[in-house]
Tab-separated table of C-alpha atoms and ligand atoms in Angstrom:
chain	number	residue	atom	x	y	z
A	19	MET	CA	0.324	0.628	-0.247
A	20	LYS	CA	1.836	2.567	-1.292
A	21	SER	CA	-0.412	5.793	0.874
A	22	ARG	CA	-0.255	3.995	3.666
A	23	ALA	CA	2.138	6.901	4.885
A	24	LEU	CA	-0.883	9.317	4.538
A	25	ILE	CA	-4.073	7.474	5.073
A	26	SER	CA	-2.165	6.757	8.673
A	27	LEU	CA	-2.027	10.732	9.472
A	28	MET	CA	-5.511	11.269	8.232
A	29	ALA	CA	-7.287	7.337	10.301
A	30	ASP	CA	-8.747	9.594	12.755
A	31	GLY	CA	-10.988	10.764	9.650
A	32	GLN	CA	-10.492	13.927	10.635
A	33	VAL	CA	-9.870	16.910	8.219
A	34	HIS	CA	-6.500	17.463	7.621
A	35	SER	CA	-4.314	20.811	5.730
A	36	GLY	CA	-2.259	19.910	3.050
A	37	GLU	CA	0.527	21.846	4.628
A	38	SER	CA	0.362	20.052	7.899
A	39	LEU	CA	0.373	16.969	6.156
A	40	ALA	CA	2.874	18.607	3.787
A	41	SER	CA	4.994	19.573	6.753
A	42	SER	CA	4.304	15.916	8.920
A	43	LEU	CA	5.242	13.485	5.847
A	44	GLY	CA	8.359	16.035	5.303
A	45	ILE	CA	7.355	16.484	1.086
A	46	SER	CA	5.931	19.455	0.065
A	47	ARG	CA	2.140	20.486	-0.832
A	48	THR	CA	2.351	18.841	-4.907
A	49	ALA	CA	3.394	15.740	-3.362
A	50	ILE	CA	0.768	15.404	-0.463
A	51	TRP	CA	-1.990	15.704	-3.657
A	52	LYS	CA	-0.422	12.895	-5.584
A	53	GLN	CA	-0.851	10.965	-2.731
A	54	VAL	CA	-3.955	11.942	-1.714
A	55	LYS	CA	-4.994	10.541	-5.950
A	56	ARG	CA	-3.358	7.543	-5.571
A	57	ALA	CA	-4.992	6.448	-2.764
A	58	ALA	CA	-8.257	7.532	-4.520
A	59	ASP	CA	-7.113	4.654	-7.230
A	60	GLU	CA	-5.670	2.697	-4.071
A	61	GLY	CA	-9.748	2.318	-3.923
A	62	TYR	CA	-10.233	5.072	-0.258
A	63	GLU	CA	-12.153	7.288	-0.588
A	64	ILE	CA	-11.118	10.849	0.564
A	65	GLU	CA	-13.114	14.315	0.343
A	66	THR	CA	-10.951	17.595	-0.990
A	67	ILE	CA	-12.594	20.266	0.932
A	68	ARG	CA	-11.883	23.530	-0.862
A	69	GLY	CA	-9.589	26.191	1.388
A	70	ARG	CA	-9.216	23.875	5.015
A	71	GLY	CA	-7.702	20.502	3.247
A	72	TYR	CA	-8.696	16.698	3.146
A	73	ARG	CA	-10.910	14.097	5.061
A	74	LEU	CA	-10.560	10.341	4.475
A	75	ILE	CA	-14.626	8.716	4.581
A	76	THR	CA	-13.185	5.313	4.390
A	77	ALA	CA	-12.940	3.778	7.893
A	78	VAL	CA	-9.268	1.854	8.048
A	79	ASP	CA	-7.797	-0.407	10.561
A	80	LEU	CA	-4.369	-0.028	10.029
A	81	LEU	CA	-1.637	-2.933	11.262
A	82	GLU	CA	1.546	-1.185	12.882
A	83	GLU	CA	3.185	-3.529	14.606
A	84	PRO	CA	4.915	-1.543	17.021
A	85	VAL	CA	0.531	-1.046	18.613
A	86	ILE	CA	0.427	-4.695	18.483
A	87	LEU	CA	3.600	-4.784	19.746
A	88	GLU	CA	2.619	-2.598	23.309
A	89	SER	CA	-0.830	-4.596	23.362
A	90	ILE	CA	0.431	-7.879	23.771
A	91	PRO	CA	1.175	-8.525	27.720
A	92	GLU	CA	5.090	-8.572	28.598
A	93	SER	CA	4.379	-12.647	29.632
A	94	ALA	CA	3.928	-13.110	25.756
A	95	ARG	CA	5.999	-10.116	24.486
A	96	ARG	CA	9.436	-10.778	24.813
A	97	ARG	CA	8.774	-14.686	23.859
A	98	VAL	CA	7.870	-13.217	20.568
A	99	ARG	CA	9.869	-11.664	17.326
A	100	LEU	CA	7.020	-10.285	15.491
A	101	LYS	CA	7.121	-8.759	11.139
A	102	VAL	CA	3.893	-6.792	10.568
A	103	MET	CA	3.929	-6.879	6.603
A	104	ASP	CA	1.898	-5.411	3.782
A	105	GLU	CA	1.316	-8.123	0.823
A	106	VAL	CA	3.394	-11.335	1.431
A	107	ASP	CA	2.556	-14.815	-0.320
A	108	SER	CA	1.181	-16.560	2.910
A	109	THR	CA	1.634	-15.188	6.172
A	110	ASN	CA	2.607	-19.437	6.801
A	111	ALA	CA	4.795	-19.646	3.815
A	112	GLU	CA	6.605	-16.773	4.753
A	113	ILE	CA	7.299	-18.245	8.754
A	114	ILE	CA	8.916	-21.254	6.993
A	115	ARG	CA	10.784	-19.388	5.204
A	116	HIS	CA	11.806	-17.789	7.926
A	117	ARG	CA	11.571	-20.284	10.634
A	118	PRO	CA	13.402	-20.861	13.891
A	119	VAL	CA	16.907	-22.986	13.742
A	120	PRO	CA	16.301	-26.008	15.922
A	121	GLY	CA	16.729	-24.900	19.555
A	122	ALA	CA	15.968	-21.194	19.382
A	123	SER	CA	13.879	-19.873	21.526
A	124	VAL	CA	12.385	-16.801	20.565
A	125	ILE	CA	8.413	-17.435	19.087
A	126	PRO	CA	8.403	-15.913	15.319
A	127	VAL	CA	4.761	-14.669	14.089
A	128	CYS	CA	4.263	-13.014	10.940
A	129	ILE	CA	1.124	-10.735	10.302
A	130	ALA	CA	0.184	-9.591	6.475
A	131	ASP	CA	-1.895	-6.337	5.616
A	132	HIS	CA	-2.586	-9.197	2.574
A	133	GLN	CA	-1.979	-12.971	1.086
A	134	THR	CA	-1.805	-12.879	-2.441
A	135	ALA	CA	-2.044	-17.314	-2.128
A	136	GLY	CA	-3.395	-17.362	0.727
A	137	ARG	CA	-3.937	-21.082	1.965
A	138	GLY	CA	-6.605	-23.154	4.021
A	139	ARG	CA	-7.184	-26.696	4.902
A	140	ARG	CA	-7.580	-29.196	2.610
A	141	GLY	CA	-5.457	-26.840	-0.174
A	142	ARG	CA	-8.058	-24.602	-0.385
A	143	GLU	CA	-7.438	-21.378	-0.807
A	144	TRP	CA	-7.947	-18.752	1.739
A	145	GLN	CA	-9.383	-14.775	1.091
A	146	SER	CA	-7.231	-12.927	1.752
A	147	PRO	CA	-8.197	-9.717	1.598
A	148	ARG	CA	-6.561	-6.278	2.091
A	149	GLY	CA	-7.091	-4.014	4.699
A	150	GLN	CA	-9.948	-5.988	5.933
A	151	ASN	CA	-9.032	-9.541	7.890
A	152	LEU	CA	-6.770	-10.922	10.269
A	153	TYR	CA	-3.365	-12.894	8.308
A	154	LEU	CA	-1.799	-14.562	11.013
A	155	SER	CA	0.774	-16.816	11.827
A	156	LEU	CA	3.851	-18.419	14.344
A	157	ALA	CA	6.322	-21.598	14.417
A	158	LEU	CA	6.093	-23.876	17.780
A	159	THR	CA	7.520	-26.352	18.393
A	160	PHE	CA	7.199	-29.405	21.405
A	161	HIS	CA	8.950	-32.058	22.980
A	162	GLY	CA	6.490	-35.050	22.493
A	163	GLY	CA	6.965	-36.025	18.855
A	164	PHE	CA	3.966	-36.589	16.512
A	165	ALA	CA	1.779	-37.888	18.629
A	166	MET	CA	0.617	-34.203	20.152
A	167	LEU	CA	-0.655	-32.646	16.628
A	168	ASP	CA	-4.203	-34.051	16.743
A	169	GLY	CA	-4.769	-32.675	19.710
A	170	LEU	CA	-2.290	-29.532	19.199
A	171	SER	CA	-4.890	-28.815	16.565
A	172	LEU	CA	-7.702	-28.131	18.994
A	173	VAL	CA	-5.894	-26.090	21.503
A	174	LEU	CA	-4.986	-23.715	18.972
A	175	GLY	CA	-9.078	-23.195	18.337
A	176	VAL	CA	-9.674	-23.098	21.980
A	177	ALA	CA	-7.512	-20.166	21.878
A	178	ALA	CA	-8.459	-18.253	19.364
A	179	ALA	CA	-11.327	-18.622	20.670
A	180	GLU	CA	-10.943	-17.324	24.375
A	181	ALA	CA	-9.199	-14.691	22.884
A	182	LEU	CA	-12.313	-14.015	20.831
A	183	GLU	CA	-15.255	-14.345	23.920
A	184	ALA	CA	-12.698	-11.949	26.417
A	185	MET	CA	-12.851	-9.385	23.702
A	186	GLY	CA	-16.705	-9.119	23.333
A	187	ALA	CA	-17.513	-11.680	20.472
A	188	GLY	CA	-20.026	-13.449	23.281
A	189	PRO	CA	-19.678	-17.254	22.657
A	190	VAL	CA	-17.679	-19.025	20.012
A	191	GLY	CA	-18.902	-21.970	18.359
A	192	LEU	CA	-15.977	-24.410	17.867
A	193	LYS	CA	-16.201	-26.571	14.839
A	194	TRP	CA	-13.758	-30.054	14.746
A	195	PRO	CA	-11.245	-30.115	14.222
A	196	ASN	CA	-10.589	-26.390	14.501
A	197	ASP	CA	-12.586	-24.017	12.673
A	198	ILE	CA	-14.394	-21.071	14.810
A	199	PHE	CA	-17.232	-20.168	14.244
A	200	LEU	CA	-19.949	-17.290	14.942
A	201	GLY	CA	-23.444	-15.405	14.146
A	202	GLN	CA	-24.224	-17.169	10.200
A	203	GLY	CA	-21.058	-19.125	9.893
A	204	LYS	CA	-17.246	-20.130	9.914
A	205	VAL	CA	-15.540	-16.314	11.001
A	206	ALA	CA	-12.130	-18.244	11.222
A	207	GLY	CA	-9.933	-20.903	10.391
A	208	ILE	CA	-6.730	-22.294	11.739
A	209	LEU	CA	-4.279	-23.860	9.403
A	210	VAL	CA	-1.335	-25.953	11.466
A	211	GLU	CA	1.823	-27.363	9.287
A	212	LEU	CA	3.933	-29.504	10.773
A	213	GLN	CA	7.262	-28.463	9.846
A	214	GLY	CA	9.082	-31.802	10.926
A	215	GLU	CA	11.283	-33.315	13.698
A	216	LEU	CA	14.193	-30.995	15.160
A	217	GLU	CA	15.705	-34.172	16.389
A	218	GLU	CA	14.339	-37.300	19.176
A	219	GLY	CA	10.865	-35.720	19.891
A	220	VAL	CA	11.071	-32.534	18.979
A	221	ILE	CA	8.518	-31.689	16.103
A	222	GLN	CA	8.525	-27.805	14.969
A	223	VAL	CA	5.299	-26.416	13.326
A	224	VAL	CA	3.675	-23.274	11.828
A	225	ALA	CA	0.253	-22.320	12.470
A	226	GLY	CA	-1.730	-19.598	10.544
A	227	ILE	CA	-5.233	-17.935	11.744
A	228	GLY	CA	-7.419	-16.113	9.492
A	229	LEU	CA	-9.979	-13.697	11.302
A	230	ASN	CA	-12.652	-12.118	9.934
A	231	VAL	CA	-12.874	-9.594	11.202
A	232	HIS	CA	-14.576	-6.761	8.687
A	233	MET	CA	-15.131	-8.646	6.195
A	234	LYS	CA	-18.577	-8.446	3.997
A	235	GLN	CA	-18.344	-9.811	1.112
A	236	ALA	CA	-16.671	-12.175	-0.757
A	237	GLU	CA	-16.568	-14.091	-4.208
A	238	ASP	CA	-15.756	-18.154	-4.190
A	239	VAL	CA	-15.900	-19.317	-0.207
A	240	SER	CA	-17.149	-22.514	-0.407
A	241	GLN	CA	-18.794	-22.033	2.941
A	242	ALA	CA	-21.634	-19.611	5.356
A	243	TRP	CA	-18.828	-17.424	6.956
A	244	ASP	CA	-19.181	-14.096	9.412
A	245	SER	CA	-17.178	-11.259	10.441
A	246	LEU	CA	-16.613	-9.736	13.469
A	247	SER	CA	-17.659	-6.474	12.655
A	248	VAL	CA	-20.917	-8.225	11.412
A	249	ALA	CA	-21.452	-11.007	13.925
A	250	CYS	CA	-20.850	-8.098	16.411
A	251	PRO	CA	-21.265	-5.025	15.312
A	252	GLY	CA	-21.984	-3.416	19.027
A	253	THR	CA	-18.180	-3.710	19.416
A	254	VAL	CA	-15.659	-1.627	17.795
A	255	TRP	CA	-12.742	-4.199	16.746
A	256	ALA	CA	-9.373	-3.605	15.971
A	257	ARG	CA	-7.086	-5.557	14.736
A	258	ASN	CA	-4.309	-4.519	15.871
A	259	GLU	CA	-5.993	-5.217	19.407
A	260	LEU	CA	-6.678	-8.684	18.081
A	261	ALA	CA	-3.254	-9.306	16.829
A	262	ALA	CA	-1.663	-9.100	20.131
A	263	SER	CA	-4.982	-10.610	22.253
A	264	LEU	CA	-4.372	-12.909	19.690
A	265	ILE	CA	-0.984	-13.677	20.166
A	266	ASP	CA	-1.036	-14.027	24.050
A	267	SER	CA	-3.698	-16.574	23.997
A	268	LEU	CA	-2.404	-18.827	21.248
A	269	VAL	CA	1.309	-18.189	22.656
A	270	GLY	CA	-0.374	-19.302	26.663
A	271	ALA	CA	-2.102	-21.923	25.664
A	272	ALA	CA	0.640	-23.458	23.462
A	273	ASP	CA	2.240	-23.327	26.594
A	274	GLU	CA	0.125	-25.284	28.907
A	275	PHE	CA	-0.279	-27.697	26.305
A	276	SER	CA	3.551	-28.657	25.998
A	277	GLU	CA	3.024	-29.069	30.522
A	278	SER	CA	-0.202	-30.091	30.444
A	279	GLY	CA	-1.423	-32.086	27.109
A	280	PHE	CA	-4.676	-32.366	26.258
A	281	ALA	CA	-6.811	-32.725	29.016
A	282	ALA	CA	-6.719	-29.373	30.411
A	283	PHE	CA	-8.344	-28.371	27.162
A	284	ARG	CA	-11.075	-31.150	26.404
A	285	ASP	CA	-13.782	-29.151	28.059
A	286	ARG	CA	-13.071	-26.507	27.161
A	287	TRP	CA	-13.269	-27.399	23.364
A	288	GLN	CA	-16.246	-29.391	23.965
A	289	ARG	CA	-17.921	-27.210	25.553
A	290	ARG	CA	-18.114	-24.685	22.162
A	291	ASP	CA	-18.594	-28.042	19.810
A	292	ILE	CA	-21.033	-26.875	17.197
A	293	PHE	CA	-21.426	-30.728	15.934
A	294	ALA	CA	-22.766	-32.590	19.319
A	295	GLY	CA	-25.817	-33.900	18.907
A	296	LYS	CA	-26.190	-33.276	15.992
A	297	ALA	CA	-26.944	-35.694	12.503
A	298	LEU	CA	-23.463	-36.127	10.800
A	299	VAL	CA	-22.242	-38.182	7.491
A	300	ALA	CA	-18.355	-38.053	6.907
A	301	SER	CA	-16.784	-36.508	3.981
A	302	GLN	CA	-15.258	-39.419	2.660
A	303	GLY	CA	-15.977	-43.087	4.053
A	304	ASP	CA	-19.232	-43.849	5.108
A	305	LEU	CA	-20.127	-42.696	7.972
A	306	ALA	CA	-22.974	-41.559	9.343
A	307	GLY	CA	-24.075	-40.882	12.931
A	308	VAL	CA	-25.112	-38.087	15.520
A	309	GLY	CA	-22.091	-36.196	17.451
A	310	ALA	CA	-20.893	-36.442	20.661
A	311	GLY	CA	-17.388	-34.472	21.713
A	312	ILE	CA	-13.648	-35.907	21.576
A	313	ASP	CA	-12.165	-38.080	23.038
A	314	GLY	CA	-9.137	-37.356	25.531
A	315	SER	CA	-6.692	-37.812	22.172
A	316	GLY	CA	-9.190	-33.919	20.329
A	317	ASN	CA	-10.882	-37.501	17.998
A	318	TYR	CA	-14.349	-36.996	17.452
A	319	LEU	CA	-16.945	-39.665	19.527
A	320	LEU	CA	-19.543	-40.859	16.493
A	321	GLU	CA	-22.492	-42.217	17.941
A	322	THR	CA	-23.154	-44.993	15.064
A	323	GLU	CA	-25.686	-47.921	14.870
A	324	GLY	CA	-22.515	-50.687	15.618
A	325	GLY	CA	-21.444	-47.826	18.460
A	326	VAL	CA	-19.816	-45.423	19.174
A	327	THR	CA	-16.327	-44.636	16.193
A	328	ALA	CA	-14.067	-42.307	17.109
A	329	VAL	CA	-13.135	-40.158	14.148
A	330	ARG	CA	-9.325	-38.556	13.769
A	331	ALA	CA	-8.348	-35.334	11.969
A	332	GLY	CA	-6.908	-35.202	8.965
A	333	GLU	CA	-7.928	-38.255	7.923
A	334	ILE	CA	-11.896	-37.299	7.281
A	335	SER	CA	-13.878	-34.464	7.455
A	336	LEU	CA	-17.445	-33.867	9.072
A	337	ARG	CA	-20.872	-32.232	8.206
A	338	VAL	CA	-24.019	-31.638	9.361
A	339	GLN	CA	-26.431	-33.860	7.250
A	340	LEU	CA	-28.558	-32.367	5.732
B	409	BTN	C1	-8.953	-22.638	7.309
B	409	BTN	O1	-9.477	-23.681	5.881
B	409	BTN	O2	-9.892	-23.280	7.608
B	409	BTN	C2	-7.965	-22.652	7.985
B	409	BTN	C3	-7.641	-21.343	6.984
B	409	BTN	C4	-5.848	-21.193	7.235
B	409	BTN	C5	-5.637	-18.811	7.104
B	409	BTN	C6	-4.176	-18.322	7.903
B	409	BTN	S1	-4.395	-17.189	7.070
B	409	BTN	C7	-2.861	-17.421	8.027
B	409	BTN	C8	-2.735	-18.341	7.622
B	409	BTN	N1	-1.227	-18.112	6.282
B	409	BTN	C9	-2.522	-18.522	5.060
B	409	BTN	O3	-1.421	-18.523	4.220
B	409	BTN	N2	-3.133	-19.162	5.679
B	409	BTN	C10	-3.168	-19.605	7.053
């Protein structure tokens, strides 16, 4: 976004004279006029008020690295290395390109304003329009081997749900394994990508969360979706605060999971289960039954005619039977 500095100055929606903008940015008034034109080309609505200056009409919610950092509680802040980008192919891919060396204790976190090739689960694309949503990834290391992965995916869903509820989203639903539901549909999805075993029993994963914050329209989304601003209009949703709160919650949950395993998360996941008591079918295989929550490893339990069957994440996906 070429006009970022200008938009940042005008984000308060007040009238700013060309002179004051020029002096703040250290450029001429003619250069300001050109930037205003460029911002308009980028899609911002800017009113020109003769004799007074310019006013940004479009509501903006800019990502600002220092604001995010300041808002993360100290205990998590000192653990993370944050990078906020204007644009990237995928924040998961970016973390993978620059993942920490084995043994490093820092947790790299990448947030982007726009993804050109955002990736979802099962090879799907993740819609990532500029300026509207949150695209956040981090690398996490666990001692415990591959067996931890199934539970981890659900743990991160619980962490995201708890962060949103703490910020005023109201009760959040979880669709196994870790889709986050609010209002009319999915507001967030989590993609966990295994980076491999660093040494015997030490695994590194990259976890990315896409959270719809202000998005009001989207093309080519195959399932019902919603965004925070639409589902919870009573709250002013700011991406910087959301990012800080998610980082704090995800880092805290990863620590708790490392120390205590999945047991501490089972009830927290289960009480948000949107499949409980519903007639479900597996989209691969011939399995049908009623949703009965999760077992101690995070597998989903289906009450079928032949008894209770556990379904593993990654192997199968479930949907409500229509
Ligand atoms: C899903 O399909 O539900 C998972 C979506 C995960 C999207 C996020 S956005 C940030 C991170 N970067 C990506 O390319 N994907 C994840």
